[in-house]
Coordinates of C-alpha atoms in Angstrom, one line a residue:
X5 CA -0.2 -0.1 -0.1
X6 CA 1.2 3.5 -0.9
X7 CA -0.3 6.3 1.0
X8 CA -2.7 8.5 -1.2
X9 CA -1.5 12.0 -1.5
X10 CA -4.7 14.2 -0.8
X11 CA -3.3 16.9 -3.0
X12 CA -3.6 16.8 -6.9
X13 CA -0.4 16.0 -8.2
X14 CA -0.4 18.5 -10.9
X15 CA 1.8 21.2 -9.6
X16 CA 5.4 21.9 -8.4
X17 CA 6.0 18.4 -7.4
X18 CA 4.7 16.7 -10.3
X19 CA 7.2 18.7 -12.3
X20 CA 9.8 17.9 -9.6
X21 CA 9.6 14.3 -10.1
X22 CA 9.5 14.8 -14.0
X23 CA 12.7 16.8 -13.7
X24 CA 14.3 14.0 -11.6
X25 CA 13.1 11.5 -13.9
X26 CA 14.5 13.2 -17.0
X27 CA 17.8 13.9 -15.2
X28 CA 18.4 10.8 -13.9
X29 CA 21.7 9.7 -15.7
X30 CA 22.9 13.3 -14.5
X31 CA 21.5 13.0 -10.9
X32 CA 23.5 9.6 -10.5
X33 CA 26.5 10.8 -12.2
X34 CA 26.4 14.1 -9.8
X35 CA 26.0 11.7 -6.7
X36 CA 29.0 9.5 -7.7
X37 CA 31.0 12.5 -7.8
X38 CA 29.9 13.7 -4.6
X39 CA 30.9 10.4 -2.9
X40 CA 34.4 10.6 -4.0
X41 CA 35.0 13.7 -2.4
X42 CA 32.9 13.0 0.8
X43 CA 32.9 10.0 2.9
X44 CA 29.1 8.7 3.5
X45 CA 28.1 8.1 7.0
X46 CA 27.8 4.1 7.8
X47 CA 24.1 4.6 8.2
X48 CA 21.3 7.2 8.2
X49 CA 17.7 7.7 8.1
X50 CA 15.8 10.9 7.1
X51 CA 12.2 11.8 7.8
X52 CA 10.5 13.3 4.5
X53 CA 7.5 15.3 4.4
X54 CA 5.7 15.5 0.9
X55 CA 3.3 18.4 0.9
X56 CA 2.3 17.8 -2.8
X57 CA 4.0 21.6 -3.6
X58 CA 7.0 20.6 -1.9
X59 CA 9.0 17.5 -1.0
X60 CA 12.1 18.0 1.9
X61 CA 13.7 16.6 4.7
X62 CA 13.1 17.7 8.3
X63 CA 15.1 15.2 10.2
X64 CA 18.5 13.3 9.6
X65 CA 19.3 10.7 12.3
X66 CA 22.9 9.2 12.4
X67 CA 21.8 6.6 15.0
X68 CA 18.6 5.0 13.0
X69 CA 16.6 2.8 15.2
X70 CA 13.9 1.4 13.0
X71 CA 15.9 -1.5 11.2
X72 CA 12.8 -3.8 12.2
X73 CA 10.3 -1.6 10.1
X74 CA 11.7 -2.3 6.8
X75 CA 10.6 -4.4 4.0
X76 CA 12.2 -7.9 4.8
X77 CA 12.0 -8.2 0.8
X78 CA 14.9 -5.9 0.4
X79 CA 17.0 -7.5 2.8
X80 CA 19.5 -8.1 0.3
X81 CA 20.0 -4.5 -0.2
X82 CA 20.7 -3.8 3.2
X83 CA 23.3 -6.9 3.2
X84 CA 25.1 -5.4 0.3
X85 CA 25.2 -1.9 1.3
X86 CA 26.4 -3.1 4.9
X87 CA 29.7 -5.2 2.7
X88 CA 30.4 -2.0 1.1
X89 CA 30.1 0.1 4.7
X90 CA 32.2 -2.3 6.4
X91 CA 35.1 -2.6 3.8
X92 CA 35.5 1.2 3.6
X93 CA 35.8 1.4 7.6
X94 CA 38.0 -1.9 8.5
X95 CA 38.1 -4.1 5.3
X96 CA 39.6 -7.0 7.6
X97 CA 36.8 -7.0 9.9
X98 CA 35.5 -10.0 10.8
X99 CA 34.0 -9.0 14.4
X100 CA 31.8 -6.3 15.0
X101 CA 30.6 -5.2 18.5
X102 CA 27.4 -3.1 18.5
X103 CA 26.5 -0.7 21.3
X104 CA 22.9 -0.2 21.6
X105 CA 20.8 2.7 23.3
X106 CA 20.8 2.0 27.4
X107 CA 16.9 2.1 27.4
X108 CA 15.9 -1.9 27.4
X109 CA 12.3 -1.7 28.0
X110 CA 11.4 -0.5 24.6
X111 CA 11.1 -4.1 22.9
X112 CA 10.3 -2.4 19.5
X113 CA 13.6 -0.7 19.5
X114 CA 15.2 -4.0 20.8
X115 CA 13.6 -5.6 17.7
X116 CA 15.7 -3.0 15.6
X117 CA 18.8 -4.0 17.3
X118 CA 18.2 -7.9 16.5
X119 CA 17.3 -6.8 12.7
X120 CA 20.5 -4.7 12.6
X121 CA 22.6 -7.6 13.8
X122 CA 20.9 -9.7 11.3
X123 CA 21.9 -7.5 8.4
X124 CA 25.5 -7.4 9.7
X125 CA 25.9 -11.1 10.2
X126 CA 24.4 -11.8 6.9
X127 CA 26.9 -9.1 5.5
X128 CA 29.8 -11.7 6.7
X129 CA 30.4 -10.4 10.2
X130 CA 30.5 -12.4 13.6
X131 CA 28.2 -9.8 15.7
X132 CA 27.7 -9.5 19.6
X133 CA 25.6 -6.8 21.5
X134 CA 27.5 -5.2 23.9
X135 CA 26.1 -2.7 26.7
X136 CA 27.1 0.3 28.4
X137 CA 24.1 0.5 30.5
X138 CA 25.0 0.3 34.6
X139 CA 21.9 -2.0 34.5
X140 CA 23.6 -4.6 32.7
X141 CA 26.3 -6.3 34.8
X142 CA 26.0 -9.8 33.5
X143 CA 24.8 -11.6 30.1
X144 CA 21.2 -11.0 30.0
X145 CA 18.5 -12.1 27.6
X146 CA 15.8 -9.8 26.5
X147 CA 12.7 -10.5 24.4
X148 CA 11.5 -8.1 21.7
X149 CA 7.8 -7.6 21.3
X150 CA 7.7 -10.3 19.0
X151 CA 9.2 -13.2 20.9
X152 CA 12.7 -12.8 19.6
X153 CA 15.7 -13.3 22.1
X154 CA 18.6 -10.5 22.3
X155 CA 21.4 -11.3 24.0
X156 CA 22.8 -8.3 25.8
X157 CA 26.5 -8.8 27.3
X158 CA 28.4 -6.1 29.5
X159 CA 31.2 -4.1 28.0
X160 CA 34.2 -4.0 29.6
X161 CA 37.5 -1.7 28.7
X162 CA 41.0 -3.2 28.5
X163 CA 43.6 -0.4 27.9
X164 CA 41.8 1.6 24.8
X165 CA 40.0 -1.5 23.7
X166 CA 36.5 -2.6 24.4
X167 CA 35.6 -6.2 24.9
X168 CA 33.1 -8.8 25.9
X169 CA 34.5 -10.9 28.7
X170 CA 33.9 -14.9 28.6
X171 CA 31.0 -15.8 30.6
X172 CA 28.5 -18.8 31.0
X173 CA 24.7 -18.2 30.4
X174 CA 22.5 -21.4 31.3
X175 CA 24.6 -24.2 29.5
X176 CA 26.0 -21.8 27.0
X177 CA 29.6 -20.6 27.5
X178 CA 30.3 -17.4 25.6
X179 CA 34.0 -16.7 24.5
X180 CA 36.0 -13.4 25.0
X181 CA 35.1 -11.1 22.1
X182 CA 37.7 -8.5 21.0
X183 CA 35.9 -6.9 17.8
X184 CA 37.7 -5.2 15.0
X185 CA 35.2 -2.0 14.8
X186 CA 32.6 -0.7 17.4
X187 CA 29.2 0.4 15.7
X188 CA 27.3 2.5 18.0
X189 CA 23.2 2.8 17.9
X190 CA 23.1 5.0 20.7
X191 CA 23.1 8.5 20.0
X192 CA 24.8 10.1 23.0
X193 CA 22.2 12.6 24.2
X194 CA 23.4 12.2 27.6
X195 CA 27.0 13.0 26.8
X196 CA 30.0 10.8 25.7
X197 CA 30.8 8.5 28.4
X198 CA 34.2 7.9 29.4
X199 CA 34.3 4.3 28.3
X200 CA 34.4 5.5 24.6
X201 CA 36.8 8.0 24.8
X202 CA 40.1 7.5 22.9
X203 CA 39.5 4.0 21.6
X204 CA 42.0 2.3 19.4
X205 CA 39.2 0.5 17.6
X206 CA 37.2 2.3 14.7
X207 CA 34.3 3.8 16.5
X208 CA 31.3 4.2 14.1
X209 CA 29.8 6.6 13.8
X210 CA 32.4 9.0 15.4
X211 CA 31.6 10.3 18.6
X212 CA 31.2 13.7 17.3
X213 CA 28.2 12.2 15.4
X214 CA 26.3 12.2 18.6
X215 CA 23.7 14.6 20.1
X216 CA 26.2 15.7 22.7
X217 CA 28.1 17.7 20.2
X218 CA 26.2 17.6 16.8
X219 CA 23.5 20.5 16.0
X220 CA 20.3 20.4 13.9
X221 CA 21.3 23.8 12.7
X222 CA 25.1 22.6 11.2
X223 CA 23.2 19.9 9.4
X224 CA 20.8 22.2 7.5
X225 CA 23.5 24.8 7.0
X226 CA 25.5 21.8 4.9
X227 CA 22.2 20.9 3.2
X228 CA 21.6 24.7 2.3
X229 CA 24.7 24.4 0.0
X230 CA 23.9 20.8 -1.2
X231 CA 20.3 21.7 -2.2
X232 CA 21.3 24.8 -3.8
X233 CA 24.1 22.7 -5.9
X234 CA 21.8 20.3 -6.9
X235 CA 18.7 22.6 -7.8
X236 CA 21.1 24.7 -10.2
X237 CA 22.2 21.1 -11.9
X238 CA 18.4 20.7 -12.4
X239 CA 17.3 24.3 -13.1
X240 CA 14.3 23.9 -10.5
X241 CA 13.9 26.4 -7.1
X242 CA 15.5 25.3 -4.5
X243 CA 13.1 26.2 -2.0
X244 CA 10.9 22.9 -3.5
X245 CA 13.5 20.8 -1.7
X246 CA 14.7 23.0 1.3
X247 CA 12.9 24.3 4.2
X248 CA 14.1 27.5 5.5
X249 CA 15.5 27.6 9.0
X250 CA 16.7 30.0 11.8
X251 CA 18.4 29.6 15.0
X252 CA 17.7 30.9 18.5
X253 CA 20.3 30.4 21.3
X254 CA 20.4 31.4 25.0
X255 CA 16.8 30.2 25.2
X256 CA 15.5 29.0 28.9
X257 CA 11.9 28.3 28.7
X258 CA 11.3 28.2 32.4
X259 CA 12.9 31.4 33.0
X260 CA 11.4 32.8 29.9
X261 CA 14.5 34.2 28.5
X262 CA 15.1 34.5 24.8
X263 CA 11.1 34.8 24.2
X264 CA 11.6 38.1 22.1
X265 CA 14.5 36.1 20.0
X266 CA 12.1 33.7 19.2
X267 CA 9.2 35.5 18.6
X268 CA 11.0 37.9 15.9
X269 CA 12.9 34.7 14.2
X270 CA 9.3 33.1 13.9
X271 CA 8.0 36.3 12.5
X272 CA 10.5 37.0 9.9
X273 CA 10.5 33.0 8.7
X274 CA 6.5 32.7 8.6
X275 CA 6.6 36.1 6.3
X276 CA 9.2 34.6 4.3
X277 CA 7.0 31.3 3.8
X278 CA 4.1 33.4 3.1
X279 CA 6.0 35.1 0.1
X280 CA 6.8 31.7 -1.4
X281 CA 3.2 30.5 -1.0
X282 CA 1.7 33.1 -2.7
X283 CA 4.6 32.6 -5.5
X284 CA 3.4 29.0 -6.1
X285 CA -0.6 29.5 -5.3
X286 CA -0.6 27.6 -2.0
X287 CA -3.8 28.2 0.3
X288 CA -2.5 26.6 3.5
X289 CA -1.5 28.8 6.4
X290 CA 2.1 28.8 6.8
X291 CA 3.5 27.5 9.9
X292 CA 7.0 26.7 11.7
X293 CA 8.3 24.0 13.9
X294 CA 10.2 25.3 17.0
X295 CA 12.5 22.3 18.2
X296 CA 15.7 21.6 20.3
X297 CA 18.9 22.3 18.2
X298 CA 20.1 19.0 19.5
X299 CA 18.4 15.5 20.4
X300 CA 15.8 13.0 19.0
X301 CA 12.8 11.1 19.8
X302 CA 10.5 13.9 19.1
X303 CA 10.9 15.6 22.1
X304 CA 11.1 19.5 22.6
X305 CA 8.9 20.2 19.5
X306 CA 6.0 22.5 18.7
X307 CA 4.1 23.7 16.0
X308 CA 3.8 27.5 15.6
X309 CA 1.5 29.7 13.1
X310 CA 2.3 33.3 15.1
X311 CA 4.9 34.7 17.0
X312 CA 2.3 35.3 19.6
X313 CA 2.4 31.5 19.9
X314 CA 5.7 31.5 21.8
X315 CA 5.0 34.5 24.1
X316 CA 3.8 33.7 27.4
X317 CA 3.9 29.9 27.0
X318 CA 1.8 28.3 30.0
X319 CA 3.8 26.3 32.6
X320 CA 2.8 22.8 30.4
X321 CA 4.0 24.1 27.3
X322 CA 7.2 25.7 28.9
X323 CA 7.9 22.2 30.7
X324 CA 7.4 20.4 27.4
X325 CA 9.7 22.6 25.6
X326 CA 12.4 23.1 28.1
X327 CA 13.6 19.2 28.4
X328 CA 14.8 16.5 25.8
X329 CA 15.8 12.8 26.1
X330 CA 18.1 11.8 29.1
X331 CA 16.7 14.9 30.8
X332 CA 18.7 17.5 29.1
X333 CA 17.6 21.2 29.4
X334 CA 16.9 23.0 26.2
X335 CA 19.2 26.0 25.5
X336 CA 19.1 26.5 21.9
X337 CA 16.3 25.7 19.1
X338 CA 15.9 25.7 15.7
X339 CA 13.1 27.3 14.1
X340 CA 12.3 25.3 10.8
X341 CA 9.9 25.7 7.9
X342 CA 6.8 23.2 8.6
X343 CA 6.1 21.2 5.9
X344 CA 2.6 19.9 5.3
X345 CA 2.1 16.2 4.9
X346 CA -0.6 15.6 2.6
X347 CA -0.2 11.7 2.5
X348 CA -2.6 9.5 4.4
X349 CA -3.4 6.2 5.0
X350 CA -7.1 5.2 6.3
X351 CA -7.5 9.1 7.1
X352 CA -4.4 8.7 9.1
X353 CA -1.2 11.4 8.4
X354 CA 1.9 9.4 6.9
X355 CA 5.1 10.8 6.2
X356 CA 8.1 8.7 4.6
X357 CA 11.2 7.8 6.5
X358 CA 14.3 6.5 4.1
X359 CA 16.9 4.4 5.2
X360 CA 20.6 4.2 4.0
X361 CA 23.5 2.6 4.3
X362 CA 27.0 4.1 3.1
X363 CA 25.4 6.1 0.2
X364 CA 22.7 3.2 -0.8
X365 CA 19.1 3.4 -0.3
X366 CA 17.9 0.3 1.4
X367 CA 14.6 0.8 1.9
X368 CA 12.1 2.7 4.1
X369 CA 8.9 2.7 5.7
X370 CA 6.0 5.1 6.5
X371 CA 5.3 6.4 9.8
X372 CA 1.6 6.7 10.2
X373 CA 0.0 8.5 13.2
X374 CA -3.7 8.1 14.1
X375 CA -3.7 11.3 16.4
X376 CA -1.9 13.9 14.8
X377 CA -2.6 16.6 12.3
X378 CA -1.0 17.6 8.5
X379 CA 1.1 20.3 10.3
X380 CA 2.4 18.3 13.6
X381 CA 5.4 16.3 14.2
X382 CA 4.6 12.4 14.0
X383 CA 7.8 11.0 15.7
X384 CA 6.0 11.7 19.1
X385 CA 6.6 9.9 22.2
X386 CA 3.6 8.2 24.0
X387 CA 1.6 8.2 20.8
X388 CA 0.7 5.5 18.4
X389 CA 2.0 4.9 15.3
X390 CA 2.0 2.2 12.6
X391 CA 5.3 1.6 10.6
X392 CA 4.1 0.4 7.0
X393 CA 7.0 -0.6 4.8
X394 CA 7.5 0.8 1.4
X395 CA 6.4 -2.0 -1.0
X396 CA 9.0 -1.1 -3.7
X397 CA 12.7 -0.1 -3.6
X398 CA 14.0 3.3 -4.2
X399 CA 16.4 2.7 -6.6
X400 CA 14.4 1.8 -9.8
X401 CA 12.4 4.7 -11.3
X402 CA 10.0 3.6 -13.9
X403 CA 10.9 6.2 -16.6
X404 CA 8.3 5.3 -19.2
X405 CA 5.6 5.6 -16.4
X406 CA 4.0 8.8 -15.0
X407 CA 6.0 10.9 -12.6
X408 CA 3.6 9.8 -9.8
X409 CA 3.9 6.2 -10.2
X410 CA 4.7 4.4 -7.2
X411 CA 8.4 3.6 -8.1
X412 CA 8.6 7.3 -9.3
X413 CA 7.6 8.6 -5.9
X414 CA 9.8 6.4 -4.2
X415 CA 12.6 7.4 -6.3
X416 CA 12.2 11.2 -5.5
X417 CA 12.1 10.1 -2.2
X418 CA 15.4 8.6 -2.5
X419 CA 17.0 11.3 -4.2
X420 CA 16.1 13.9 -1.7
X421 CA 17.0 11.4 1.1
X422 CA 20.4 11.3 -0.5
X423 CA 21.0 14.9 -0.6
X424 CA 20.2 15.1 3.3
X425 CA 22.7 11.8 3.8
X426 CA 25.4 14.1 1.6
X427 CA 24.5 17.1 3.7
X428 CA 25.5 15.0 6.7
X429 CA 28.6 13.6 5.2
X430 CA 29.7 17.4 4.8
X431 CA 28.8 18.2 8.3
X432 CA 30.5 15.2 9.8
X433 CA 33.6 16.4 7.8
X434 CA 33.2 19.6 9.3
X435 CA 33.1 18.7 12.5
X436 CA 36.0 16.2 12.4
X437 CA 38.6 17.2 15.0
X438 CA 41.2 16.5 12.2
X439 CA 40.0 19.0 10.0
X440 CA 39.5 21.7 12.8

């Protein structure tokens, strides 16, 4: 099933998809030359919003946690991409240690870890899961929501290497495990723990990719330059692929400092969006999303349609905005152009999420939300969403078909997601301490 796009696809998006189909060889050649200059992240996921008049990334995650939601029919794409990704980082690697998030009660997330391990095992790696959570002090078998077992072992540090100690669990003897590389599936929102500092093993992604140092505004700065160059290549308006954004530092929602800065930035951004809406005949009301400049899990986010919305927030709203994952305080926000999502499944709002390994699109899924509106963030904690795997890959357009045919829409998704991936590669290059 592919979500129904509720707006008539005969405007800018249809012409955008046509441009992509007509320029496919040029686009793929352009990407190949970009990857010669920029090393792709090991893996990433990109949240897209399809407004019918605009298709744009709104978030890029360098520690993706939804491998369990991908279509199993495309597992071979993941395995092949994983082989390439591992070869680039550690060609002789035979053992890989995965370090997941510390929260072990989310059984859907655990299923993601099982699937990630499965992909890497099928890519020829000996894979074990090591936890840096203080709660895991001995080998522990957890169960996913669908009954799959996951063995977590406590990580120990010897010198500058991370290992798993030999241990026994039931009748099974576990050997010592010293891996060639360590794969983080932990976004380091709570900071970089000492156990991960100054390792001699390859640590992927690098520590500076984590939310303790990464900022969304850095990513969208890089995306600005990527989208600009790509739009010139295709001869299209960059705005169709790129959401406007601003940042506001020195924010304290509880102390109500920084409100004027935030309101002024909101007002100027809404004015810029209004001009574009008028240019393209868009009748919807412009809105912006205010969210923490670091962090994930859909926390510290609000939809804003007027500067008055951020002035005099009530206590509940201030509390919601002031803290994100791991209880970290929000001191800096990004104000991002809101992109409507006009895709729906059975009247529930949907947005595509595209998954990549190295520079290959390996699939994706629709985040479907029954309780949210077309102008709201769908990645919300404590809410119900039904992942729906893409039924076609994002790599094979049907150039003879209509621009909005299923493989062509997915190809457009894959192109825009790869633009965000390229921006992430540039962002990481710029953050690399060796390049400072």
